[in-house]
XYZ file of C-alpha atoms in Angstrom:
673
model
C 139.042 -102.804 -27.318
C 139.624 -104.273 -30.748
C 136.626 -106.596 -30.526
C 134.460 -103.705 -29.346
C 135.514 -101.596 -32.340
C 134.922 -104.510 -34.694
C 131.452 -105.056 -33.248
C 130.573 -101.385 -33.747
C 131.778 -101.401 -37.357
C 130.077 -104.699 -38.172
C 126.789 -103.753 -36.515
C 126.745 -100.374 -38.244
C 127.400 -102.019 -41.592
C 124.709 -104.650 -41.152
C 122.184 -102.030 -40.096
C 123.115 -99.738 -42.988
C 123.026 -102.523 -45.572
C 120.142 -104.654 -44.393
C 118.279 -102.398 -41.959
C 114.742 -101.135 -42.629
C 114.448 -98.284 -45.123
C 112.666 -95.176 -43.898
C 109.860 -93.714 -45.915
C 112.020 -90.922 -47.292
C 114.134 -93.563 -49.046
C 111.319 -95.461 -50.632
C 111.513 -95.648 -54.414
C 109.291 -93.119 -56.170
C 107.718 -94.095 -59.487
C 107.811 -90.796 -61.381
C 110.133 -87.816 -61.152
C 107.916 -84.717 -60.981
C 109.637 -81.406 -61.791
C 108.778 -77.826 -62.705
C 109.784 -76.748 -66.251
C 113.075 -75.040 -65.288
C 114.203 -77.676 -62.806
C 113.954 -78.204 -59.040
C 114.583 -75.675 -56.317
C 116.260 -78.287 -54.058
C 118.609 -81.247 -54.472
C 116.941 -84.430 -55.764
C 118.539 -87.878 -55.456
C 117.805 -89.434 -58.851
C 118.630 -92.925 -57.534
C 115.198 -92.869 -55.874
C 113.566 -92.714 -59.307
C 115.973 -94.618 -61.567
C 115.744 -98.326 -62.287
C 118.436 -100.480 -63.913
C 118.093 -103.096 -66.626
C 119.166 -106.297 -64.868
C 118.587 -108.887 -67.599
C 121.045 -109.839 -70.351
C 118.856 -108.302 -73.030
C 120.852 -106.695 -75.835
C 119.684 -103.154 -76.439
C 120.427 -101.737 -79.868
C 119.118 -98.217 -79.334
C 118.197 -95.734 -76.638
C 114.669 -95.653 -78.081
C 114.136 -99.299 -77.058
C 114.599 -98.731 -73.308
C 111.177 -97.234 -72.435
C 109.341 -100.113 -74.094
C 111.069 -102.888 -72.125
C 108.901 -104.564 -69.491
C 109.206 -103.239 -65.958
C 109.979 -106.740 -64.678
C 113.385 -106.568 -66.343
C 114.341 -103.529 -64.283
C 115.273 -103.225 -60.620
C 115.533 -100.254 -58.307
C 118.901 -98.482 -58.091
C 118.383 -97.033 -54.614
C 120.631 -98.830 -52.112
C 120.913 -101.823 -54.427
C 123.977 -103.799 -55.405
C 125.715 -102.625 -58.569
C 126.656 -104.783 -61.552
C 130.339 -104.702 -60.570
C 132.872 -104.986 -63.388
C 131.433 -105.728 -66.816
C 132.079 -104.794 -70.422
C 128.318 -104.478 -71.093
C 126.549 -101.141 -71.359
C 124.386 -100.629 -68.277
C 121.022 -98.937 -68.878
C 119.011 -96.813 -66.439
C 115.593 -95.189 -66.910
C 113.086 -93.081 -65.006
C 109.751 -91.532 -66.006
C 109.698 -87.726 -65.766
C 106.656 -85.483 -65.499
C 106.892 -81.714 -65.942
C 104.149 -79.766 -64.141
C 103.611 -76.270 -62.838
C 104.888 -75.952 -59.254
C 104.474 -72.320 -58.193
C 107.114 -71.269 -55.676
C 109.312 -74.351 -56.341
C 110.893 -73.321 -59.609
C 114.620 -72.714 -59.781
C 116.430 -70.492 -62.220
C 118.481 -73.379 -63.661
C 119.389 -76.920 -62.694
C 122.222 -79.394 -63.326
C 122.487 -83.156 -63.416
C 125.526 -84.596 -61.607
C 126.519 -88.196 -62.480
C 129.053 -90.240 -60.541
C 131.390 -91.789 -59.933
C 133.917 -89.697 -61.760
C 135.846 -92.731 -63.070
C 132.921 -93.807 -65.304
C 134.188 -93.689 -68.900
C 131.199 -92.973 -71.146
C 127.839 -91.681 -69.901
C 125.054 -90.911 -72.355
C 122.139 -88.959 -70.852
C 118.962 -88.674 -72.948
C 115.488 -87.254 -72.443
C 112.976 -88.907 -74.746
C 109.429 -88.030 -75.564
C 106.774 -90.082 -73.807
C 106.277 -92.271 -76.874
C 110.105 -92.803 -77.089
C 110.202 -91.669 -80.703
C 112.075 -88.416 -80.281
C 115.188 -87.319 -78.399
C 114.337 -84.035 -76.682
C 117.785 -83.536 -75.172
C 121.039 -85.523 -75.060
C 124.448 -85.063 -73.437
C 127.671 -87.109 -73.389
C 129.811 -87.127 -70.219
C 132.624 -89.310 -68.859
C 136.314 -89.229 -68.074
C 137.111 -90.323 -71.652
C 134.690 -87.920 -73.358
C 136.325 -84.683 -74.594
C 134.965 -81.623 -72.867
C 132.736 -79.532 -75.127
C 133.718 -75.950 -75.835
C 132.082 -73.738 -73.275
C 131.138 -76.795 -71.225
C 131.245 -76.826 -67.448
C 134.619 -77.542 -65.862
C 133.960 -79.463 -62.677
C 135.473 -82.216 -60.583
C 132.441 -84.410 -61.357
C 130.451 -85.117 -64.525
C 127.946 -82.268 -64.716
C 125.577 -81.135 -67.468
C 122.962 -78.391 -67.459
C 119.411 -79.741 -67.187
C 117.195 -78.559 -70.075
C 114.092 -76.436 -69.665
C 111.233 -78.723 -70.626
C 107.650 -78.092 -71.626
C 104.790 -79.455 -69.584
C 104.247 -83.127 -70.237
C 105.692 -86.606 -69.682
C 109.156 -87.811 -70.684
C 111.660 -90.619 -70.209
C 115.113 -90.071 -68.656
C 117.452 -92.725 -70.094
C 121.095 -93.088 -69.044
C 123.613 -95.491 -70.652
C 126.955 -96.178 -68.925
C 129.912 -98.021 -70.412
C 133.155 -98.249 -68.433
C 136.051 -100.526 -67.573
C 135.724 -99.398 -63.954
C 133.260 -100.501 -61.302
C 129.626 -99.538 -61.963
C 129.061 -97.571 -58.775
C 126.321 -95.260 -60.000
C 124.967 -92.163 -58.273
C 122.988 -89.284 -59.814
C 121.653 -86.027 -58.479
C 119.645 -83.129 -59.831
C 120.766 -79.827 -58.292
C 119.729 -76.181 -58.611
C 122.566 -73.844 -59.560
C 123.042 -72.504 -56.034
C 123.388 -76.001 -54.597
C 125.890 -76.942 -57.315
C 128.052 -73.908 -56.533
C 127.999 -74.705 -52.816
C 128.744 -78.380 -53.400
C 131.571 -77.644 -55.855
C 133.222 -75.192 -53.485
C 133.086 -77.451 -50.427
C 134.129 -80.513 -52.413
C 137.090 -78.694 -53.947
C 138.342 -77.655 -50.512
C 137.839 -81.055 -48.854
C 139.254 -83.062 -51.758
C 142.234 -80.747 -52.197
C 143.000 -80.865 -48.470
C 142.768 -84.677 -48.532
C 145.253 -84.890 -51.386
C 147.626 -82.542 -49.579
C 147.445 -84.572 -46.360
C 148.082 -87.833 -48.213
C 151.059 -86.423 -50.109
C 152.542 -84.960 -46.919
C 152.004 -88.243 -45.051
C 153.700 -90.150 -47.872
C 156.762 -87.903 -47.696
C 157.011 -88.175 -43.908
C 156.628 -91.947 -43.743
C 158.917 -92.540 -46.712
C 161.662 -90.402 -45.154
C 161.198 -92.111 -41.786
C 161.276 -95.548 -43.421
C 164.499 -94.754 -45.281
C 166.203 -93.356 -42.181
C 165.074 -96.165 -39.874
C 165.438 -98.969 -42.419
C 161.996 -100.255 -41.388
C 160.465 -102.054 -44.368
C 156.964 -102.015 -42.899
C 157.085 -98.210 -42.778
C 158.403 -98.041 -46.338
C 155.570 -100.236 -47.604
C 153.102 -98.193 -45.578
C 154.387 -95.049 -47.298
C 153.836 -96.839 -50.618
C 150.287 -97.664 -49.555
C 149.647 -94.012 -48.703
C 150.994 -92.989 -52.104
C 148.590 -95.442 -53.749
C 145.750 -93.850 -51.741
C 146.906 -90.482 -53.069
C 146.709 -91.778 -56.653
C 143.255 -93.254 -56.066
C 142.038 -90.024 -54.484
C 143.592 -87.972 -57.274
C 141.566 -90.040 -59.726
C 138.219 -90.444 -57.938
C 138.066 -86.816 -56.765
C 138.124 -85.715 -60.397
C 141.390 -83.800 -60.363
C 143.072 -86.231 -62.760
C 140.401 -85.857 -65.462
C 140.044 -82.107 -64.826
C 143.783 -81.437 -65.214
C 145.010 -84.073 -67.651
C 142.015 -84.982 -69.837
C 142.812 -82.227 -72.377
C 146.272 -83.815 -72.750
C 145.341 -87.505 -72.515
C 141.789 -88.792 -72.360
C 142.889 -91.961 -70.512
C 144.699 -90.084 -67.718
C 141.967 -90.566 -65.123
C 141.749 -94.310 -65.817
C 145.510 -94.684 -65.632
C 145.866 -92.786 -62.347
C 142.920 -94.508 -60.654
C 143.782 -97.989 -61.953
C 147.460 -97.624 -61.051
C 146.569 -96.445 -57.556
C 144.215 -99.389 -57.094
C 146.791 -101.932 -58.296
C 149.487 -100.447 -56.056
C 147.076 -100.356 -53.108
C 146.398 -104.085 -53.491
C 150.101 -104.954 -53.501
C 151.431 -102.473 -50.939
C 148.673 -103.211 -48.412
C 149.560 -106.928 -48.427
C 153.303 -106.205 -48.135
C 152.704 -103.677 -45.365
C 150.566 -106.184 -43.467
C 153.115 -108.957 -43.989
C 155.961 -106.954 -42.471
C 153.869 -105.454 -39.667
C 152.699 -108.907 -38.583
C 156.283 -110.240 -39.013
C 155.393 -112.944 -41.456
C 158.935 -112.645 -42.841
C 160.212 -114.044 -39.524
C 157.405 -116.265 -38.298
C 155.999 -117.869 -41.454
C 158.390 -117.705 -44.407
C 156.321 -119.880 -46.818
C 153.222 -117.701 -46.338
C 155.406 -114.590 -46.627
C 156.728 -115.764 -50.015
C 153.163 -116.305 -51.209
C 152.287 -112.771 -50.124
C 155.310 -111.342 -51.968
C 154.437 -113.155 -55.189
C 150.805 -112.096 -55.025
C 151.703 -108.473 -54.190
C 153.980 -107.989 -57.166
C 151.474 -109.650 -59.501
C 148.760 -107.361 -58.159
C 150.903 -104.256 -58.649
C 151.642 -105.318 -62.222
C 147.929 -104.854 -62.869
C 148.517 -101.146 -63.489
C 149.431 -102.166 -67.057
C 145.749 -102.939 -67.683
C 144.391 -99.695 -66.238
C 143.465 -98.052 -69.552
C 141.961 -101.066 -71.311
C 139.101 -103.519 -70.886
C 141.640 -106.005 -69.544
C 141.243 -104.113 -66.268
C 137.804 -105.712 -65.909
C 139.391 -109.170 -65.970
C 142.133 -107.979 -63.616
C 139.559 -106.788 -61.073
C 137.596 -110.034 -61.280
C 140.752 -112.123 -60.797
C 142.412 -110.151 -57.980
C 139.728 -108.486 -55.870
C 138.353 -111.756 -54.489
C 141.774 -113.124 -53.406
C 142.617 -109.682 -51.999
C 139.636 -109.863 -49.659
C 140.620 -113.398 -48.636
C 144.267 -112.500 -47.959
C 143.319 -109.416 -45.953
C 141.038 -111.621 -43.869
C 143.888 -114.122 -43.337
C 146.272 -111.363 -42.256
C 143.664 -109.876 -39.947
C 143.065 -113.260 -38.315
C 146.836 -113.732 -37.989
C 147.126 -110.353 -36.261
C 144.318 -111.261 -33.861
C 146.026 -114.582 -33.121
C 149.331 -112.838 -32.388
C 147.513 -110.356 -30.178
C 145.965 -113.226 -28.248
C 149.370 -114.877 -27.712
C 151.362 -111.783 -26.729
C 151.294 -110.126 -23.340
C 151.479 -106.511 -24.570
C 147.689 -106.276 -24.684
C 147.442 -102.479 -25.027
C 149.998 -102.263 -27.838
C 148.446 -105.162 -29.732
C 144.906 -103.831 -29.210
C 145.974 -100.438 -30.507
C 147.668 -102.024 -33.520
C 144.625 -104.181 -34.239
C 142.351 -101.132 -34.215
C 144.786 -99.054 -36.308
C 145.082 -101.815 -38.912
C 141.925 -103.868 -38.420
C 139.324 -101.103 -38.837
C 140.742 -99.803 -42.160
C 141.212 -103.366 -43.360
C 137.533 -104.089 -42.813
C 136.803 -100.803 -44.603
C 138.992 -101.858 -47.529
C 137.290 -105.255 -47.694
C 133.845 -103.581 -47.672
C 134.972 -101.208 -50.428
C 136.162 -104.082 -52.605
C 132.890 -105.936 -52.022
C 131.064 -102.782 -53.107
C 133.125 -102.479 -56.288
C 132.543 -106.067 -57.390
C 128.812 -105.746 -56.709
C 128.487 -107.841 -53.548
C 127.400 -104.957 -51.305
C 124.700 -102.372 -52.040
C 125.507 -98.769 -52.876
C 124.537 -96.613 -49.890
C 125.982 -93.990 -47.598
C 127.768 -96.536 -45.419
C 129.432 -98.614 -48.134
C 130.515 -95.589 -50.194
C 132.051 -93.746 -47.220
C 133.479 -96.549 -45.058
C 136.744 -96.799 -46.992
C 137.519 -93.073 -46.791
C 136.490 -92.906 -43.128
C 138.513 -95.981 -42.129
C 141.551 -94.707 -44.053
C 141.321 -91.431 -42.151
C 141.129 -93.339 -38.857
C 144.166 -95.349 -39.907
C 146.172 -92.241 -40.785
C 145.399 -90.662 -37.406
C 146.078 -93.787 -35.322
C 149.245 -94.741 -37.202
C 150.455 -91.126 -36.966
C 150.017 -91.296 -33.184
C 151.830 -94.648 -33.087
C 154.651 -93.337 -35.269
C 154.972 -90.204 -33.119
C 155.256 -92.403 -30.035
C 157.766 -94.625 -31.787
C 159.794 -91.638 -33.007
C 159.813 -90.247 -29.484
C 161.146 -93.561 -28.229
C 163.781 -93.741 -30.984
C 164.969 -90.207 -30.209
C 165.183 -91.005 -26.504
C 167.111 -94.188 -27.190
C 169.499 -92.322 -29.476
C 170.038 -89.632 -26.840
C 170.717 -92.330 -24.255
C 173.003 -94.152 -26.684
C 174.874 -90.914 -27.431
C 175.312 -90.208 -23.735
C 176.417 -93.800 -23.125
C 178.784 -93.597 -26.100
C 180.327 -90.374 -24.819
C 180.729 -91.894 -21.360
C 182.204 -95.051 -22.890
C 184.657 -92.956 -24.942
C 185.644 -91.068 -21.817
C 186.180 -94.284 -19.879
C 188.118 -95.804 -22.785
C 190.315 -92.709 -22.972
C 190.961 -92.840 -19.231
C 191.687 -96.566 -19.526
C 194.132 -96.016 -22.393
C 195.883 -93.287 -20.414
C 196.157 -95.558 -17.390
C 197.447 -98.506 -19.419
C 199.989 -96.330 -21.222
C 201.224 -94.861 -17.940
C 201.375 -98.281 -16.312
C 203.178 -99.792 -19.312
C 205.804 -97.053 -19.253
C 206.269 -97.550 -15.497
C 206.774 -101.302 -16.034
C 209.162 -100.917 -18.929
C 212.228 -99.694 -16.961
C 211.984 -102.306 -14.142
C 211.466 -105.041 -16.733
C 214.516 -103.938 -18.673
C 216.554 -104.046 -15.409
C 215.217 -107.518 -14.569
C 215.990 -108.837 -18.063
C 219.527 -107.365 -18.096
C 220.223 -108.592 -14.564
C 219.021 -112.089 -15.481
C 221.341 -112.107 -18.499
C 224.342 -111.018 -16.353
C 223.505 -113.620 -13.699
C 223.291 -116.255 -16.424
C 226.873 -115.435 -17.472
C 228.204 -115.619 -13.893
C 226.252 -118.657 -12.746
C 226.964 -121.084 -15.576
C 228.614 -123.543 -13.136
C 225.735 -123.494 -10.657
C 223.433 -126.510 -10.198
C 220.754 -127.145 -12.816
C 217.944 -126.188 -10.403
C 219.412 -122.689 -10.081
C 219.781 -122.347 -13.843
C 216.198 -123.508 -14.352
C 214.911 -120.828 -11.961
C 217.019 -118.243 -13.745
C 215.596 -119.380 -17.115
C 212.065 -119.068 -15.698
C 212.810 -115.484 -14.621
C 214.100 -114.631 -18.102
C 211.127 -116.276 -19.846
C 208.500 -114.549 -17.699
C 210.258 -111.202 -17.922
C 210.380 -111.556 -21.717
C 206.638 -112.413 -21.844
C 205.744 -109.460 -19.633
C 207.923 -107.179 -21.731
C 206.165 -108.392 -24.887
C 202.802 -107.716 -23.281
C 203.859 -104.167 -22.374
C 205.123 -103.603 -25.919
C 201.803 -104.872 -27.316
C 199.755 -102.471 -25.199
C 202.023 -99.551 -26.053
C 201.815 -100.430 -29.772
C 198.015 -100.542 -29.617
C 197.849 -97.182 -27.877
C 200.152 -95.745 -30.513
C 197.951 -97.071 -33.319
C 194.777 -95.803 -31.601
C 196.189 -92.321 -31.146
C 194.622 -89.585 -33.291
C 198.112 -88.230 -34.038
C 199.544 -91.580 -35.146
C 201.816 -91.491 -38.223
C 204.350 -93.915 -39.641
C 208.007 -93.036 -40.119
C 208.813 -94.779 -43.370
C 212.063 -95.458 -45.141
C 213.050 -97.358 -48.271
C 213.885 -100.931 -47.266
C 214.935 -103.953 -49.331
C 212.436 -106.560 -48.186
C 214.761 -109.519 -48.769
C 217.481 -108.090 -46.499
C 214.867 -106.985 -43.963
C 213.445 -110.510 -43.684
C 216.898 -112.121 -43.429
C 217.873 -109.768 -40.575
C 214.566 -110.382 -38.807
C 214.895 -114.181 -38.998
C 218.503 -114.066 -37.824
C 217.520 -111.937 -34.814
C 214.680 -114.316 -33.947
C 216.949 -117.374 -34.166
C 219.376 -115.750 -31.729
C 216.586 -114.870 -29.268
C 214.687 -118.189 -29.552
C 217.239 -120.780 -30.723
C 214.777 -123.679 -30.677
C 212.308 -122.250 -33.199
C 212.668 -123.547 -36.772
C 212.277 -120.505 -39.094
C 213.454 -120.286 -42.675
C 213.222 -117.822 -45.574
C 212.424 -120.010 -48.580
C 212.073 -117.296 -51.220
C 212.406 -113.533 -51.378
C 212.326 -111.368 -54.473
C 214.310 -108.161 -54.550
C 211.716 -105.504 -53.737
C 212.012 -102.003 -52.275
C 209.172 -101.026 -49.941
C 208.487 -97.876 -47.937
C 207.905 -99.084 -44.354
C 208.308 -98.105 -40.728
C 210.989 -100.622 -39.713
C 210.128 -100.728 -36.028
C 206.397 -101.254 -36.590
C 206.910 -103.782 -39.393
C 209.318 -105.783 -37.221
C 206.712 -105.790 -34.463
C 204.059 -106.995 -36.950
C 206.121 -109.923 -38.245
C 207.462 -110.879 -34.793
C 203.840 -111.131 -33.635
C 203.155 -113.654 -36.400
C 206.278 -115.686 -35.647
C 205.531 -115.642 -31.911
C 201.970 -116.808 -32.541
C 203.314 -119.743 -34.541
C 205.654 -120.631 -31.659
C 202.868 -120.501 -29.065
C 200.053 -122.206 -30.980
C 202.153 -124.619 -33.075
C 205.137 -125.469 -30.826
C 207.876 -127.353 -32.633
C 206.275 -126.798 -36.057
C 208.396 -125.364 -38.852
C 207.718 -121.783 -39.944
C 208.667 -120.561 -43.377
C 208.499 -117.096 -44.868
C 208.460 -115.950 -48.469
C 208.147 -112.637 -50.346
C 207.014 -112.558 -53.970
C 206.707 -109.509 -56.160
C 203.654 -109.210 -58.455
C 203.115 -107.088 -61.549
C 200.160 -105.301 -59.925
C 202.479 -103.189 -57.761
C 202.264 -105.299 -54.600
C 204.608 -107.657 -52.796
C 203.010 -110.688 -51.120
C 204.642 -111.845 -47.877
C 203.543 -115.248 -46.586
C 204.163 -116.532 -43.058
C 203.219 -120.214 -42.952
C 203.374 -122.666 -40.055
C 202.851 -126.418 -40.216
C 200.792 -126.587 -37.020
C 197.192 -127.744 -36.528
C 195.709 -124.512 -37.887
C 192.880 -122.315 -36.581
C 189.380 -123.677 -35.888
C 186.766 -122.656 -38.455
C 184.609 -121.020 -35.753
C 187.538 -118.818 -34.696
C 188.832 -117.927 -38.147
C 186.502 -114.967 -38.747
C 187.278 -113.399 -35.347
C 191.017 -113.909 -34.873
C 191.835 -110.429 -36.203
C 189.641 -108.739 -33.574
C 191.260 -107.125 -30.562
C 191.379 -109.281 -27.403
C 189.784 -112.268 -29.131
C 191.128 -115.657 -28.048
C 190.077 -118.925 -29.619
C 188.715 -122.005 -27.916
C 192.109 -123.754 -27.992
C 194.025 -120.869 -26.381
C 192.776 -121.219 -22.802
C 196.071 -122.695 -21.553
C 198.266 -120.420 -23.673
C 199.480 -117.092 -22.310
C 198.379 -113.971 -24.189
C 195.685 -111.314 -24.410
C 194.580 -111.670 -28.050
C 196.322 -108.602 -29.459
C 199.051 -110.067 -31.703
C 197.142 -110.594 -34.966
C 195.031 -107.491 -34.392
C 198.084 -105.260 -34.011
C 199.723 -106.830 -37.054
C 196.616 -106.128 -39.137
C 196.518 -102.517 -37.925
C 200.194 -102.006 -38.757
C 199.814 -103.487 -42.240
C 196.760 -101.314 -42.927
C 198.717 -98.262 -41.757
C 201.148 -99.099 -44.599
C 198.273 -99.142 -47.149
C 198.323 -102.918 -47.241
C 196.052 -105.770 -46.202
C 196.251 -109.010 -44.222
C 194.302 -112.252 -44.523
C 194.310 -115.553 -42.636
C 193.629 -118.979 -44.121
C 193.924 -122.607 -43.056
C 194.965 -125.528 -45.260
C 192.859 -128.648 -45.770
C 195.336 -130.693 -43.700
C 196.078 -127.990 -41.122
C 198.638 -125.256 -41.020
C 197.999 -121.519 -40.938
C 198.930 -119.080 -43.703
C 199.128 -115.345 -43.058
C 199.207 -113.380 -46.315
C 200.434 -109.776 -46.194
C 199.952 -107.533 -49.218
C 202.106 -104.375 -49.348
C 202.658 -101.816 -52.128
C 206.249 -101.474 -53.364
C 208.179 -98.719 -55.129
C 208.379 -99.762 -58.793
C 211.137 -97.337 -59.827
C 213.426 -98.101 -56.903
C 212.794 -101.836 -57.278
C 213.755 -101.734 -60.973
C 216.860 -99.695 -60.145
C 217.873 -102.129 -57.407
C 217.489 -105.159 -59.699
C 219.536 -103.433 -62.403
C 222.292 -102.727 -59.856
C 222.296 -106.349 -58.784
C 222.673 -107.561 -62.367
C 225.438 -105.005 -63.049
C 227.311 -105.900 -59.843
C 227.277 -102.350 -58.457
C 227.591 -101.795 -54.691
C 224.172 -101.973 -53.059
C 222.971 -98.642 -51.796
C 220.019 -99.764 -49.679
C 219.444 -101.020 -46.161
C 220.703 -104.610 -46.337
C 222.947 -104.163 -43.327
C 221.815 -105.177 -39.898
C 219.980 -102.588 -37.815
C 220.248 -104.365 -34.540
C 221.485 -101.239 -32.849
C 218.357 -99.369 -33.903
C 216.023 -101.715 -32.099
C 214.799 -100.851 -28.608
């Protein structure tokens, strides 16, 4: 499909550029007119010839006397491209009586609209007298009472019978794409009306498309769509300039407005088209070096807008238009290569048509501007036509893509709702099951403790079995407590019941309790400042016990030390440090996730909830938790909690004064479940 489209475009272009010219397009030698102008539209390019040598012309009067060999036909010929020279055109004119073919008035229409300075002169046959002269151009101030039109239009003079010379001089920093027509007034009115509607509608479509694609690119985060929206905006600027609206609206305010708008649009089109292509063909993933080259070139090309209003723009065009054609060709070949390798033939063929056809149009347009292709109907319209095709095809592709995105989001929403429902049912089941286990476990643990008191004189094998029962019951009870704690934290109605607690006394009580429950674990409080914190005692005990239990399981026999230091920033820093082997680097970033278990924990009982629950509890107290590993092993858990400054100061003052302590230093063993 893509190759077929390319063949059609290429064949049409070759035929239009190099095909045989029909008789109607043959160059006429002399423009024959009635005195008041023609009654039908006349293409002046059929009569005009252009000075093609480097001769320096000092005056308009010199043009008619130059030898014909130094001139070449304008009709369907290549233009001079970008040059700072004045380009001269001439045509012989003969005014004769033509009964029945005389119009009321006529107008000369010169294009393109981005030409800066156009001097139109009618000289006597001997080139000694200027019969009529007019200055047009997007930098030429509009004369009072002059015609206001999207193109450069001047009223054709009524001439006496005889022979004359039409001489046109053009100086511009834009491309010399020259077209001229002679129109009767009725034809001009019709042309102006239709052009105004078509050009205005085109600008509206481009601006609307830019808004849609920009919004879609922002919402989807797709950089290729964002750059495509930038490319459409550059097309809008170019169209705003070349349609004549820029000079019609802004020329009274700034004579360089049309140049600035058109040049800026062109510079942005060069850069955004390359970036759009690079992302659409996934160069950023598949060929990073080439992608970096494209980025550098694109931003340099877009910086060319700074030259838009000066003659430096001529140099800019000469430097960048050639490489632009080459890079577009490279990207097109890369797209064809990817299409050949991939199996999604329809999608790739569609993409190649949607991007390939307008790319060939853009390349042909650039070749026209720099004077490598002739000026004719095909080369002057291919860029606009291919851009329209691109807008339609990409709009269809984006509609299909949007439809798919919406469907996927609907499916994801339905799946998410179902997943939430299942998770809620799972949490309810686990909570119910945990509560059902809690009472039997408490009975088993209490019974094992009573049996241990009565069976102290039994053989060691019996005591070992009894110890196994106690150990497994304690592990299962801890697992039930962990699940119940997680469900509590996940509940939408979860709140903490806080009270003022002296952290030093709290840590001493906690360590003493742990040493009674697990006599073999080496735990010590090495430092604790006097700090008053607002905490939920039960939850905070659970958080710290989780850390101590983790140290026992993953670093058996290793010493564990705890410290609490007050800082001037309003936080107390609690460290729980073990001297074990530490946590593997690959596991370190995931250990705080629920149900995550490291590579070294396969043979260790647990479900991966301890650190996660501790983190959730600390965060519920407006604090934070971090995990680090020393260079020689050992794991450090750092807890950061806010403390009450006023109560802490008061407590320290009481300690120095020797007053009775009024806070919760006493043991709360009876409060624990």
